Each structure stands twice: as C-alpha cells, then as structure tokens.
PDB file of C-alpha atoms in Angstrom:
ATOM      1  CA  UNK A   1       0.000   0.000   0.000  1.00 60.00           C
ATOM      2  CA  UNK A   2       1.273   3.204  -0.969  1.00 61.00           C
ATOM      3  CA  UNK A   3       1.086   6.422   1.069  1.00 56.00           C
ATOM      4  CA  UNK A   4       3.113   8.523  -0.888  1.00 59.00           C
ATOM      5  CA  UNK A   5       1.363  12.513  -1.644  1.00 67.00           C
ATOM      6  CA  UNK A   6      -1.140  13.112  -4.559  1.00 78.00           C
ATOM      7  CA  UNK A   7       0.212  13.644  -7.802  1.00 84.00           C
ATOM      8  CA  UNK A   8      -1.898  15.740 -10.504  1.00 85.00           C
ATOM      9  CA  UNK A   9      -1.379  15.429 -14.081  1.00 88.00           C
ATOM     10  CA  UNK A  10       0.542  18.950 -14.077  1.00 87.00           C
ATOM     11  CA  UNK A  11       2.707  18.010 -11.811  1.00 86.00           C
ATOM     12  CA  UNK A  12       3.972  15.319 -15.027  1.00 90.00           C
ATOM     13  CA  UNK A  13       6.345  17.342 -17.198  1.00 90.00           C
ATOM     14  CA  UNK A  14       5.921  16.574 -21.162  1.00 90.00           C
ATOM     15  CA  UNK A  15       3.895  13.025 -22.008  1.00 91.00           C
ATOM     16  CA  UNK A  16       0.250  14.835 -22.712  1.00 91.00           C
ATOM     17  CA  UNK A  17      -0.185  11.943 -25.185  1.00 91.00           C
ATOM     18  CA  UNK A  18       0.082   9.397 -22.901  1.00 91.00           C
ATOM     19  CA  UNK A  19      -1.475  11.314 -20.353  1.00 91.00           C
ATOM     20  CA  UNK A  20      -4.798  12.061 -22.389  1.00 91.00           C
ATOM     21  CA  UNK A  21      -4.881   8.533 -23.213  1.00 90.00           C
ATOM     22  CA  UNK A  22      -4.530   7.179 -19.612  1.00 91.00           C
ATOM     23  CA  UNK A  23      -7.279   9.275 -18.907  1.00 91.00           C
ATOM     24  CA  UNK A  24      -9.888   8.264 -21.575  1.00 90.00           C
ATOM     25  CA  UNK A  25      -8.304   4.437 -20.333  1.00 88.00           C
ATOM     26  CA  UNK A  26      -8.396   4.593 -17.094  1.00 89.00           C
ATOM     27  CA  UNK A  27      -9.790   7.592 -15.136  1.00 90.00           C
ATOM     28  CA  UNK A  28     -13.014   8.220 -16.461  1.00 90.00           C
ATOM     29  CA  UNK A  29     -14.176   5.041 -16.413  1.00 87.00           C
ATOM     30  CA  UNK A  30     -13.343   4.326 -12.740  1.00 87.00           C
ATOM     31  CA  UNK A  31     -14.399   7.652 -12.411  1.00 89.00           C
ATOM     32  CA  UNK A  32     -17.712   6.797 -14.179  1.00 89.00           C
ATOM     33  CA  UNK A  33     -18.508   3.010 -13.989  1.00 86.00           C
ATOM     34  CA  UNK A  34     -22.066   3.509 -14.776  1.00 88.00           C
ATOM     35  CA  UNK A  35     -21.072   5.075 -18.773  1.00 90.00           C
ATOM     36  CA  UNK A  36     -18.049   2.331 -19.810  1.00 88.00           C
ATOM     37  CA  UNK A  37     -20.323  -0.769 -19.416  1.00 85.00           C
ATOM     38  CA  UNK A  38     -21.109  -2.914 -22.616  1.00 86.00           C
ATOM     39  CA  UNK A  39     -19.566  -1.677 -26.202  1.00 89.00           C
ATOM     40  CA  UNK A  40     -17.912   1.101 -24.264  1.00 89.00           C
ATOM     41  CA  UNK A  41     -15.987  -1.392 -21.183  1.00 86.00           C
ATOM     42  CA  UNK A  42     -12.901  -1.091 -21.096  1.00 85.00           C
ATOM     43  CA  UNK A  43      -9.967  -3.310 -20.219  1.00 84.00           C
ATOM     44  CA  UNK A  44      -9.079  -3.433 -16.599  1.00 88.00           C
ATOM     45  CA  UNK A  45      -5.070  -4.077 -17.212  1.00 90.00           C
ATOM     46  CA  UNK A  46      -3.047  -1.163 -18.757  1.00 93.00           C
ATOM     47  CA  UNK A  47       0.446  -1.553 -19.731  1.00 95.00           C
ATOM     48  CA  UNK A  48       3.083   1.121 -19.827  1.00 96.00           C
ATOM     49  CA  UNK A  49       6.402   0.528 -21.785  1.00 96.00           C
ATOM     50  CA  UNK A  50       9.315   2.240 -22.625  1.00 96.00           C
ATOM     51  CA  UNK A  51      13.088   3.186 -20.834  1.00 95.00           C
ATOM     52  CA  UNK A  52      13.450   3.188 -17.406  1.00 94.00           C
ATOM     53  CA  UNK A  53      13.374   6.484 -15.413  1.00 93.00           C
ATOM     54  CA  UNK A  54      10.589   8.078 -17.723  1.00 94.00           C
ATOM     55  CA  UNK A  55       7.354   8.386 -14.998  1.00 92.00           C
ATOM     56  CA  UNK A  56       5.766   5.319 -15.418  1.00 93.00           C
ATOM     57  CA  UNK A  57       4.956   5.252 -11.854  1.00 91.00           C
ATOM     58  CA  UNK A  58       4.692   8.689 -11.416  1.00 92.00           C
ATOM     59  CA  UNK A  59       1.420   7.965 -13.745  1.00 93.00           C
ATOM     60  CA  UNK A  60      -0.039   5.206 -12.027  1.00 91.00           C
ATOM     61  CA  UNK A  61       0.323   7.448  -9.037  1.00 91.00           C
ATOM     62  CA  UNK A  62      -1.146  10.250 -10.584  1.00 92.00           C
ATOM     63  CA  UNK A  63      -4.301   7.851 -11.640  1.00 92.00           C
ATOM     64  CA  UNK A  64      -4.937   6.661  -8.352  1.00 91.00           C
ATOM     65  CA  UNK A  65      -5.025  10.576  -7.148  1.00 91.00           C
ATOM     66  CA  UNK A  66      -7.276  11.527  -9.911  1.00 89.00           C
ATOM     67  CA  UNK A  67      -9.917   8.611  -8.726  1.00 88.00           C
ATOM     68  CA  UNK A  68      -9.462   9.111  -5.242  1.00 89.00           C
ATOM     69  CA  UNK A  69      -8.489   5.378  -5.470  1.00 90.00           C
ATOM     70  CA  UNK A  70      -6.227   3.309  -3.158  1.00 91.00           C
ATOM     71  CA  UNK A  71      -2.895   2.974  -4.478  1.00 92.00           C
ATOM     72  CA  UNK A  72      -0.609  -0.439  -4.327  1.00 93.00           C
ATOM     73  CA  UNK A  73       2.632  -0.300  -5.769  1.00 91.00           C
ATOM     74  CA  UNK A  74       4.079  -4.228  -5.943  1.00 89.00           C
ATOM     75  CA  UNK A  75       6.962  -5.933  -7.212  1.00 84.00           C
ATOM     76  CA  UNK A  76       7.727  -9.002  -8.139  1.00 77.00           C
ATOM     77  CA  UNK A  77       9.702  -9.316  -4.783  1.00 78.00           C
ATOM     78  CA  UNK A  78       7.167  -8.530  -2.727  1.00 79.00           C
ATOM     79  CA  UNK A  79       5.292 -11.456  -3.954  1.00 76.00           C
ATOM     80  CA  UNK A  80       7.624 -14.430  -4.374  1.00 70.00           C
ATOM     81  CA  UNK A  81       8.240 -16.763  -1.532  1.00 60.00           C
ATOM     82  CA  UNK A  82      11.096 -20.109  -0.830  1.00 55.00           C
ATOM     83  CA  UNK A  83       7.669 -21.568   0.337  1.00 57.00           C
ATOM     84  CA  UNK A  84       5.571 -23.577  -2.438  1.00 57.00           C
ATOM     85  CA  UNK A  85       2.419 -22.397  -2.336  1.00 64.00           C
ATOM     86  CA  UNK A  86       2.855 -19.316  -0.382  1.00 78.00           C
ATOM     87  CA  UNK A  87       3.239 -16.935  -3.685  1.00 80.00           C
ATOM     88  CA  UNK A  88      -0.626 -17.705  -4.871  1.00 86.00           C
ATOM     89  CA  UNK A  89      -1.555 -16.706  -1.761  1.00 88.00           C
ATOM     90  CA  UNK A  90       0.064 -13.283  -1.525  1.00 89.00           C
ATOM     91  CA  UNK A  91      -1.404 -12.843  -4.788  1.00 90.00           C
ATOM     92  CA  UNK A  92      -4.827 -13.513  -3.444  1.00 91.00           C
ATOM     93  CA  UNK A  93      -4.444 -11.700  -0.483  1.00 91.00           C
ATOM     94  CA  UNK A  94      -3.511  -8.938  -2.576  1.00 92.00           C
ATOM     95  CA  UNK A  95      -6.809  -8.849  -4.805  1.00 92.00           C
ATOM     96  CA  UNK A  96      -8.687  -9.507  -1.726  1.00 92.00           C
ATOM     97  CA  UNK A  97      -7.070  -6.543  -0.491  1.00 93.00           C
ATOM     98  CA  UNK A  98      -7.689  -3.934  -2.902  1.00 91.00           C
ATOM     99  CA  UNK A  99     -11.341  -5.649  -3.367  1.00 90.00           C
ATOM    100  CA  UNK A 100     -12.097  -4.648  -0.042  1.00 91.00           C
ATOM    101  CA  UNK A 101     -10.204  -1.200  -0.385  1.00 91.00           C
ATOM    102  CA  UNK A 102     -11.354  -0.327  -4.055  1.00 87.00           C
ATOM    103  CA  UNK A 103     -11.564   1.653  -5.878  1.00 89.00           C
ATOM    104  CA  UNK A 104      -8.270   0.965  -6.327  1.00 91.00           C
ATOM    105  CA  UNK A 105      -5.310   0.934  -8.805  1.00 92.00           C
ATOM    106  CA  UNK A 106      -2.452  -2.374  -8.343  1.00 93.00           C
ATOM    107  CA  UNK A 107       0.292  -0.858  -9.697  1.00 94.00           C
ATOM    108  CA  UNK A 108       3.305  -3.651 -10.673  1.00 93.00           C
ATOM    109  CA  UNK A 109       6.748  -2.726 -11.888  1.00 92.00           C
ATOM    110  CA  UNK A 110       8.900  -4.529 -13.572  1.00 91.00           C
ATOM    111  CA  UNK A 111       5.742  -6.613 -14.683  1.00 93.00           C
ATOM    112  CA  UNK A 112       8.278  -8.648 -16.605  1.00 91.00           C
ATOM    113  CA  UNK A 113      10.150  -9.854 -13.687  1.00 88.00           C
ATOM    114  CA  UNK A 114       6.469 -11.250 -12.249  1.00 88.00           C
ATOM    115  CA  UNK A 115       4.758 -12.480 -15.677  1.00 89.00           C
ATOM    116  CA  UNK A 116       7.677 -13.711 -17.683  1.00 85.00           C
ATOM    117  CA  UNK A 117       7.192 -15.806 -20.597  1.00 76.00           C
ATOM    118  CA  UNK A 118       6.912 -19.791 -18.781  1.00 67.00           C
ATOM    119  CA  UNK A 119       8.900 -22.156 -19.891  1.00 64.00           C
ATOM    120  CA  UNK A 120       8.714 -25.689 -20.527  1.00 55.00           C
ATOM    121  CA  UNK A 121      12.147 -26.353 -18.683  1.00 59.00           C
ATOM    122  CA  UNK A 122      14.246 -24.385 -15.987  1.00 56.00           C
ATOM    123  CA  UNK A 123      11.350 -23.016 -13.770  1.00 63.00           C
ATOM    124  CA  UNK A 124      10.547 -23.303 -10.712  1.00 70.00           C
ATOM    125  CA  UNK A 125       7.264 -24.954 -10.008  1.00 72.00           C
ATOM    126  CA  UNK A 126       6.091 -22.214  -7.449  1.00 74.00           C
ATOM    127  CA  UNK A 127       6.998 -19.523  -9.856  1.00 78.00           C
ATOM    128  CA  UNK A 128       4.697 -21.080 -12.542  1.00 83.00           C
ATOM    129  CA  UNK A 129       2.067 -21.260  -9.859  1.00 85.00           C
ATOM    130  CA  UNK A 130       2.216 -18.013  -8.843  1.00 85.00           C
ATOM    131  CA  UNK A 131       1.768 -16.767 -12.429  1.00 87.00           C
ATOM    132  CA  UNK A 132      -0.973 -18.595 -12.856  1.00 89.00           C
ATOM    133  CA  UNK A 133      -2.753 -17.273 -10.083  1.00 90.00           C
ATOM    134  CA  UNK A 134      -1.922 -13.786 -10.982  1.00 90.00           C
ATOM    135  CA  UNK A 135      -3.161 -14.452 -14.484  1.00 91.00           C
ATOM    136  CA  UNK A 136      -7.003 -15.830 -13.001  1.00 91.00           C
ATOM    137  CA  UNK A 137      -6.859 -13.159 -10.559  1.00 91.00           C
ATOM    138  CA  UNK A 138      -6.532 -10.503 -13.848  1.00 90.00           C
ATOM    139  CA  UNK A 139      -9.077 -12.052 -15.578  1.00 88.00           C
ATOM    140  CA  UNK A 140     -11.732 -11.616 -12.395  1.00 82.00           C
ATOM    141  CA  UNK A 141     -11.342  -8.338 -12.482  1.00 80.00           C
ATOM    142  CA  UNK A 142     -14.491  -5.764 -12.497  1.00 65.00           C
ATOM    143  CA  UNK A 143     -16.142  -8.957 -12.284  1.00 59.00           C
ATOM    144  CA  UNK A 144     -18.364  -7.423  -9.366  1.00 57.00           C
ATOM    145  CA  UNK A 145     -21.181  -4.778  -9.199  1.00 52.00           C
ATOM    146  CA  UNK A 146     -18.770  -2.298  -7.488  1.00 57.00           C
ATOM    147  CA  UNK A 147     -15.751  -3.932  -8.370  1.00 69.00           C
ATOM    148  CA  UNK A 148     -13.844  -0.958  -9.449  1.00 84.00           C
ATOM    149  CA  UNK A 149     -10.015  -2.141  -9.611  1.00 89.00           C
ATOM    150  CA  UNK A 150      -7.486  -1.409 -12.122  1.00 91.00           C
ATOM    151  CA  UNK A 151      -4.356  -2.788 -12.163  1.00 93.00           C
ATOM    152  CA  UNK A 152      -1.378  -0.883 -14.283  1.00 94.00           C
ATOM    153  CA  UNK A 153       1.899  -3.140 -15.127  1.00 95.00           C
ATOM    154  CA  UNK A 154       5.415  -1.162 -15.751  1.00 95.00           C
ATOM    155  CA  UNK A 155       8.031  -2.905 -18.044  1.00 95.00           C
ATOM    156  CA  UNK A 156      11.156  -1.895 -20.093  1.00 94.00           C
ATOM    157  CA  UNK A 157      11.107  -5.120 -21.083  1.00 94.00           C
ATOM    158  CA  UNK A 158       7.437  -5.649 -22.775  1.00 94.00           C
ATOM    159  CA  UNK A 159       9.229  -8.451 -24.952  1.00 94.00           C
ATOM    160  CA  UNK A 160       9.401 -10.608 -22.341  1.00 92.00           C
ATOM    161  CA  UNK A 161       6.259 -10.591 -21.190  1.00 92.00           C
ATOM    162  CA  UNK A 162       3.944 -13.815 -21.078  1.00 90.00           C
ATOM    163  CA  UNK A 163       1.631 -13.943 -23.809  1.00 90.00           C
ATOM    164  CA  UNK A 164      -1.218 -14.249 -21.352  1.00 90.00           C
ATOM    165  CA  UNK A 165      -0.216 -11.325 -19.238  1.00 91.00           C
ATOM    166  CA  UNK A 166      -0.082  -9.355 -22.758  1.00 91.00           C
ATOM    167  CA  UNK A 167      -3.532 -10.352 -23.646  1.00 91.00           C
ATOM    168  CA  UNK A 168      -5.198  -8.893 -20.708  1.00 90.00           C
ATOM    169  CA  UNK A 169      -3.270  -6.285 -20.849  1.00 91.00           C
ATOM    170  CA  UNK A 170      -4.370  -5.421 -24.734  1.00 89.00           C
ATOM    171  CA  UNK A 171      -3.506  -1.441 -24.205  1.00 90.00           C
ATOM    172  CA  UNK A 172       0.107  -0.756 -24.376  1.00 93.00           C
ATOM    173  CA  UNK A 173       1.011   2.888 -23.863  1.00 94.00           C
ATOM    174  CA  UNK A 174       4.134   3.783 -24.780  1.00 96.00           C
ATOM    175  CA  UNK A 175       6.099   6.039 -22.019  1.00 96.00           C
ATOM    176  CA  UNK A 176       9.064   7.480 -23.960  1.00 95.00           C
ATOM    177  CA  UNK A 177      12.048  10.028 -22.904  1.00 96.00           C
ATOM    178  CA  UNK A 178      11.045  13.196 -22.295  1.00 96.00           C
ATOM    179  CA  UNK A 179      11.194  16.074 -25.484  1.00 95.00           C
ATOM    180  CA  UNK A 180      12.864  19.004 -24.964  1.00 96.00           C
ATOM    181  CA  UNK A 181       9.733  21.633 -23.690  1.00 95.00           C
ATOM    182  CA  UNK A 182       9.568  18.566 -20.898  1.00 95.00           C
ATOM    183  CA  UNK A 183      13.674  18.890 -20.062  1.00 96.00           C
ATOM    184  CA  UNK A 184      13.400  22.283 -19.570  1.00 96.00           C
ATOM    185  CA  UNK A 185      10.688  22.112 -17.151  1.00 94.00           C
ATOM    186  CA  UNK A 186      11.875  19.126 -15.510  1.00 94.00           C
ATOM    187  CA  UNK A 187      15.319  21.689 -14.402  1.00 96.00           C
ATOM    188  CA  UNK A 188      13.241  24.456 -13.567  1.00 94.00           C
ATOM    189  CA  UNK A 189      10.529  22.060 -11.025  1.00 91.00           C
ATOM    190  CA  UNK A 190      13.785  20.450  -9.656  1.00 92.00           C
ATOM    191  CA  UNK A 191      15.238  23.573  -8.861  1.00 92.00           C
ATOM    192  CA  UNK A 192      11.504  24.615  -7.425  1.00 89.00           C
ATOM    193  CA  UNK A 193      11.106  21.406  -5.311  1.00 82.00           C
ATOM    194  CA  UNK A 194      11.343  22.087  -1.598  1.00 72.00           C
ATOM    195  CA  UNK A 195      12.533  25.329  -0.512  1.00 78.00           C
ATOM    196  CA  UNK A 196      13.546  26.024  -4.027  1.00 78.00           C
ATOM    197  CA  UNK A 197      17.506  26.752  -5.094  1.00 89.00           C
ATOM    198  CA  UNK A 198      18.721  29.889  -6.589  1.00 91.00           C
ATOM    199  CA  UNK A 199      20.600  29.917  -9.813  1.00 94.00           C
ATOM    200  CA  UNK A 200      21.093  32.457 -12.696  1.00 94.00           C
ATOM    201  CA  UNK A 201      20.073  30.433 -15.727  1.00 95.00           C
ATOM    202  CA  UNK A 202      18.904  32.542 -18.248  1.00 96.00           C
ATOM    203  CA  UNK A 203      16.743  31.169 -21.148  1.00 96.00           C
ATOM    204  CA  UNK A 204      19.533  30.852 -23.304  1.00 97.00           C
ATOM    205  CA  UNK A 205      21.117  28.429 -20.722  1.00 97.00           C
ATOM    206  CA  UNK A 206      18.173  26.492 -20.771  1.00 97.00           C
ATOM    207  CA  UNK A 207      18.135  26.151 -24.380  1.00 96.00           C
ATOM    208  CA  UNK A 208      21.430  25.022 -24.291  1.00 97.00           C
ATOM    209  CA  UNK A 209      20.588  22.511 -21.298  1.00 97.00           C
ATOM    210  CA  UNK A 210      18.331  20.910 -23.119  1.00 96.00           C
ATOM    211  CA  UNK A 211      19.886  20.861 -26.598  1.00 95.00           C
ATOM    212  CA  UNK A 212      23.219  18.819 -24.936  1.00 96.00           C
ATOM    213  CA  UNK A 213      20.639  16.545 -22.555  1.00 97.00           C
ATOM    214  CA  UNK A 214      18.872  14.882 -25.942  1.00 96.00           C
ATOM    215  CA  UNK A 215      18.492  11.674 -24.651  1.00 96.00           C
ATOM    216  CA  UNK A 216      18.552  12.140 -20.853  1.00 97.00           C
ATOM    217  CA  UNK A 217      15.573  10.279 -19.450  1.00 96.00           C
ATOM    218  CA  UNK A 218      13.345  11.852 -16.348  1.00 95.00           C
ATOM    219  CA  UNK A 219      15.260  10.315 -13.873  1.00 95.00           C
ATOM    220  CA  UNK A 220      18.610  11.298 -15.326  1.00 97.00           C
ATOM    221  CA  UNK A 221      17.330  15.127 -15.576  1.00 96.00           C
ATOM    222  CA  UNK A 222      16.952  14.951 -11.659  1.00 95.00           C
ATOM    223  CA  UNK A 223      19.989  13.540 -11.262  1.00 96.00           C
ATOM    224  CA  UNK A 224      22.018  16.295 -13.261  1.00 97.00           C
ATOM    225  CA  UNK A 225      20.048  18.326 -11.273  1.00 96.00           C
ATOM    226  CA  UNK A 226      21.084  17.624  -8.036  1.00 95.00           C
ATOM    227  CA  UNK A 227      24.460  17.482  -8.635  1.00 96.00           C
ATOM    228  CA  UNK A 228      24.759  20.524 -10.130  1.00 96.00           C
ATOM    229  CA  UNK A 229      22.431  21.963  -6.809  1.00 94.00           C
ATOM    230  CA  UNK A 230      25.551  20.608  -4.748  1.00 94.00           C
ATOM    231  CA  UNK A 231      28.175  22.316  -6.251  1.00 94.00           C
ATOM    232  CA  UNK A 232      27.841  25.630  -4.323  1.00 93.00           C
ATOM    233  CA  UNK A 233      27.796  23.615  -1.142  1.00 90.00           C
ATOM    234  CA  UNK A 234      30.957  21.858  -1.909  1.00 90.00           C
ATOM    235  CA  UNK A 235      32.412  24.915  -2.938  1.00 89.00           C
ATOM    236  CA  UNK A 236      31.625  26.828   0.650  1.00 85.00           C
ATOM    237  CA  UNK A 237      32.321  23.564   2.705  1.00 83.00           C
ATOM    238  CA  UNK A 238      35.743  23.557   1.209  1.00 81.00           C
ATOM    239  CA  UNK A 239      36.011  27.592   1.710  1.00 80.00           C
ATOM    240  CA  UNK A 240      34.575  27.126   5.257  1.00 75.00           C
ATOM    241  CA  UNK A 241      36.760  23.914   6.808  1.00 71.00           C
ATOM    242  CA  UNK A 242      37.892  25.678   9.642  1.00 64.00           C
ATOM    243  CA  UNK A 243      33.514  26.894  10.787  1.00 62.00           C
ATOM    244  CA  UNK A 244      32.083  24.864  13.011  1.00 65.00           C
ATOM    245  CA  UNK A 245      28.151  24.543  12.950  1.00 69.00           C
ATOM    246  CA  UNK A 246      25.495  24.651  10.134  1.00 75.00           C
ATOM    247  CA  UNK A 247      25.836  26.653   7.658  1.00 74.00           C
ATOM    248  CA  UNK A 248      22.716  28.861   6.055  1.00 78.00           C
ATOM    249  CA  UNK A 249      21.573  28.694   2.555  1.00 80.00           C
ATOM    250  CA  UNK A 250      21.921  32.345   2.229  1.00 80.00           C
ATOM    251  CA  UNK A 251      25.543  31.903   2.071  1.00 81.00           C
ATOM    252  CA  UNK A 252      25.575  29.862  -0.924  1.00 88.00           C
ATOM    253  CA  UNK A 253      25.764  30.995  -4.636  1.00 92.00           C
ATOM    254  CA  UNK A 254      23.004  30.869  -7.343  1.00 94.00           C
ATOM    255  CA  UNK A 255      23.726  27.786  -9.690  1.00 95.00           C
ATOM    256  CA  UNK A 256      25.054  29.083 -12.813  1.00 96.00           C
ATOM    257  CA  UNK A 257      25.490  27.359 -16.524  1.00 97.00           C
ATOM    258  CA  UNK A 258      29.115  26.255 -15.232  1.00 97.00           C
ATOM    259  CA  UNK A 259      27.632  23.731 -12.715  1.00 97.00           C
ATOM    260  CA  UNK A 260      25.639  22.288 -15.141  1.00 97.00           C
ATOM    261  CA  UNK A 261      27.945  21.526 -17.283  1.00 96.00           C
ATOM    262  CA  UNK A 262      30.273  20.325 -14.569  1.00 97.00           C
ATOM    263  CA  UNK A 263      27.642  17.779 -13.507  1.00 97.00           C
ATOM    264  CA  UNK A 264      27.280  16.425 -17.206  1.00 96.00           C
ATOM    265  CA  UNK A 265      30.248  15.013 -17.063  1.00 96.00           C
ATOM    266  CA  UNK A 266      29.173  13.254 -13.740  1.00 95.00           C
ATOM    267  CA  UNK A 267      25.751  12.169 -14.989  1.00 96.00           C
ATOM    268  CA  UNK A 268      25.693  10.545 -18.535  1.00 96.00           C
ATOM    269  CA  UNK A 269      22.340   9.459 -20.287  1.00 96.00           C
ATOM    270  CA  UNK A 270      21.311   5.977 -18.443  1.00 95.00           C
ATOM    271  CA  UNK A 271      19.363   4.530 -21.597  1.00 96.00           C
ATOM    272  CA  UNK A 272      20.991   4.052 -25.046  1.00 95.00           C
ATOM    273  CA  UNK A 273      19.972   4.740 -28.555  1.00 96.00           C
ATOM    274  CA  UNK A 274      19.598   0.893 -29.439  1.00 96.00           C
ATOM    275  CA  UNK A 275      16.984   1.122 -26.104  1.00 96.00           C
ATOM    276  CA  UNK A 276      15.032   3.944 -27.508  1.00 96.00           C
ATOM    277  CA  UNK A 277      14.598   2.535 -31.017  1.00 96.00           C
ATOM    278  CA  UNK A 278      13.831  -0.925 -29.811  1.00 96.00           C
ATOM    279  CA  UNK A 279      11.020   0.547 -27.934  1.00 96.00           C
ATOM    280  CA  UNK A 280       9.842   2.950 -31.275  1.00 95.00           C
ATOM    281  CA  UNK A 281      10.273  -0.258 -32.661  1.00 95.00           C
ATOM    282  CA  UNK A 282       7.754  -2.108 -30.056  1.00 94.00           C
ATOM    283  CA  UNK A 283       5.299   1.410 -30.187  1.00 94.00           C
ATOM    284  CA  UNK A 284       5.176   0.651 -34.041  1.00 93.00           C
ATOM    285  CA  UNK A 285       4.432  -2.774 -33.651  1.00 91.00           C
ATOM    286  CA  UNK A 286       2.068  -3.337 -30.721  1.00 89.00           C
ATOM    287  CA  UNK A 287       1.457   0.158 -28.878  1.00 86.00           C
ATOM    288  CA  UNK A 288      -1.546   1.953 -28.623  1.00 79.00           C
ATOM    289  CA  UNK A 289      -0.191   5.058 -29.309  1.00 64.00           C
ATOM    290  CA  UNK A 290       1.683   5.666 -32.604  1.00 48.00           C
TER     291      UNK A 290
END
C-alpha cells in the first residue's frame, strides 16, 4: 500500500499523449462506472512501456489521485516466496485486499520480472504457480457490481512478457524520454522542489541545457540536477573547513550554466539509442499510441 502525496497530471512534465490517453483508459471510467459498461468497457489491465526512469509510476500514481483510489505499488519481490504455495496466496491476499479497499489501482513494476514468458524447462514450479494465479486473478477483475479495480503493469522489457499477461493487458502505452519543452521544465521544477535553489540560468542556458541533454531520461534530468544543486555547497564547505556549525543557505551561490555543465560530465544518459529505437520499434508494432 502506498502512502506517498497526490500527484496531478501537471505536476507530469511533457507526455500529454500518454497522459490524455490514460485518462480516456483509465480515469473516467473508474471515475464513471455507470457510462463504460457494454460496447464502451474497457480493459481493466493497462500496460506502460518504454526506458526506465521516464514516470511510469509517477502515472499510475497520478491515476490513483485523480480517482481518489487506493494505491498499491508491488513488485515481483514482494510477492515471491522459498515456500511452495505461499506466492498464490500473496497474490490472493492482494486482490482480496484492494477488493475490499477499491476503488483501487495495483500498480506492478517490472511486470516482466512477475509475468515472464513460462517455460517448458528451468522453472521453478512455485513460480509457474504463482503466475498462474496472478493471471485468473486478472481475468476476475471488475467482475463485481462495485468492483472498481485497475491494475497498471510497468516494463522496459514488454518483450518478455507472457503472452497471457499481454492479452489482458491489450492497451500498451508507450512512455518514452522526455522532449525538450519537458527537459526544460523538468530543471526548472527540480530547482523549485522544496525550498527552491537559486541559480542564474537565463533562457539561453536552458536552451542550451536541453539541446546537450537529448536523450537524458526523467530520472537522469533529476539527477544532473542535483548534482549541479551541490556544487555551491561543496564549494563553501571547502572555503569554510575551519567553521564549526550549520551553515545557512543564504551563504551559498546561485547555480550558474558552469555547474551544469560540470555535472554532465558526472551524470551521462542511463538509456541508449539501441533502447530507444527498440522501444519505437515495439510502439510501431504493438502500442496503442503511434
């Protein structure tokens, strides 16, 4: 069960595609059970593809906020046991759970990990088990009246995915890197966040920011971020050795182009180009969104 803080669809920089279509998929009709019944039901599994580090849970967050639904973030650890038989019941429990709790949204990342493609040979007899489970347990749900449960699976890997899981799962959204209008606002909410940090960037330092971060996923933008952020507080530790006791923010310097560029060479782009066009690839092929 997750208890993290609401998260609005502002609040995700860039991805209004995706967004939009999460909505039309997802929020109005738990929003609206009573309209998306008969031609207009929709499927109660969503997947989300693409690189790692580009807000795929940051969505299924934000579509638990938007329904006012209870929000379970699981992974494939949290389910699997040494104990045979133990897995199928976690699984259970867990749709028992957010039965009880619903609406709800069962948001599980690395779905691939979970509901990888079974094999003949080489697996284990409870893992086969659980998947099973996990695949009867999908296709119950919105079975009931007032059985308003989504569940959203996460995946850089949507090629290994078990057929089955893919099947009830027949929406695949594809979740790419962010575009450059999203970079740029990604630096200036990370420099917002909190009790904000001052800097000096003009526009023209943004443009440049994001023309030399093509590639840079979400994740990595924070990153670059913060380690830039810490460069005027490394520079006034190593000014200050001799103080003793905290220092105050006010005595630290705006962060400037220079510290950006600094950090670059600290924090490179975490997903390559043979990533990105395998999942353009995928999109192509099977997404939802082309």
């Amino acid at each position: 069960l997750d208890k993290h803080e609401s998260v609005d669809w502002d609040s995700i920089a860039g991805l209004e595609h995706p967004k939009a279509a999460v909505q039309e998929l997802a929020v109005w009709p738990m929003m609206n059970p009573e309209l998306f019944v008969g031609a207009r039901a929709v499927p109660k599994g969503l997947l989300l593809f693409g690189p790692p580090g580009t807000g795929k849970t940051l969505i299924g967050r934000a579509v638990a906020s938007q329904c006012g639904a209870t929000f379970f973030s699981i992974s494939a650890s949290s389910l699997t046991s040494k104990w045979i038989g133990e897995g199928e019941k976690m699984v259970r429990a867990l749709f028992a759970v957010a039965r009880h709790l619903s609406p709800a949204v069962i948001f599980v990342d690395e779905i691939d990990s979970l509901l990888s493609a079974r094999k003949s040979d080489g697996e284990h007899e409870s893992s086969r088990r659980m998947k099973t489970e996990f695949l009867v347990q999908m296709d119950g749900l919105g079975g009931g009246e007032n059985d308003r449960l989504l569940l959203i699976g996460a995946t850089n890997r949507p090629q290994e995915l078990d057929d089955g899981a893919r099947r009830r799962m027949p929406k695949q959204l594809y979740i790419p890197l962010p575009c450059a209008a999203a970079r740029r606002d990604m630096v200036l909410r990370t420099l917002s966040s909190g009790k904000g940090v001052a800097h000096n960037l003009t526009d023209a330092d943004l443009d440049l920011i994001c023309e030399k971060t093509d590639g840079y996923s979400g994740s990595d933008m924070k990153h670059l971020i913060q380690e830039a952020a810490r460069a005027p507080v490394r520079e006034t530790f190593q000014k200050t050795k001799d103080v003793q006791g905290p220092l105050s923010p006010s005595t630290l310097r705006p962060i400037v182009l220079a510290d950006i560029r600094r950090a670059a060479k600290q924090v490179r782009p975490s997903v390559t180009r043979a990533d990105v066009e395998f999942h353009e690839e995928w999109n192509k092929n099977h997404g939802a969104l082309t």
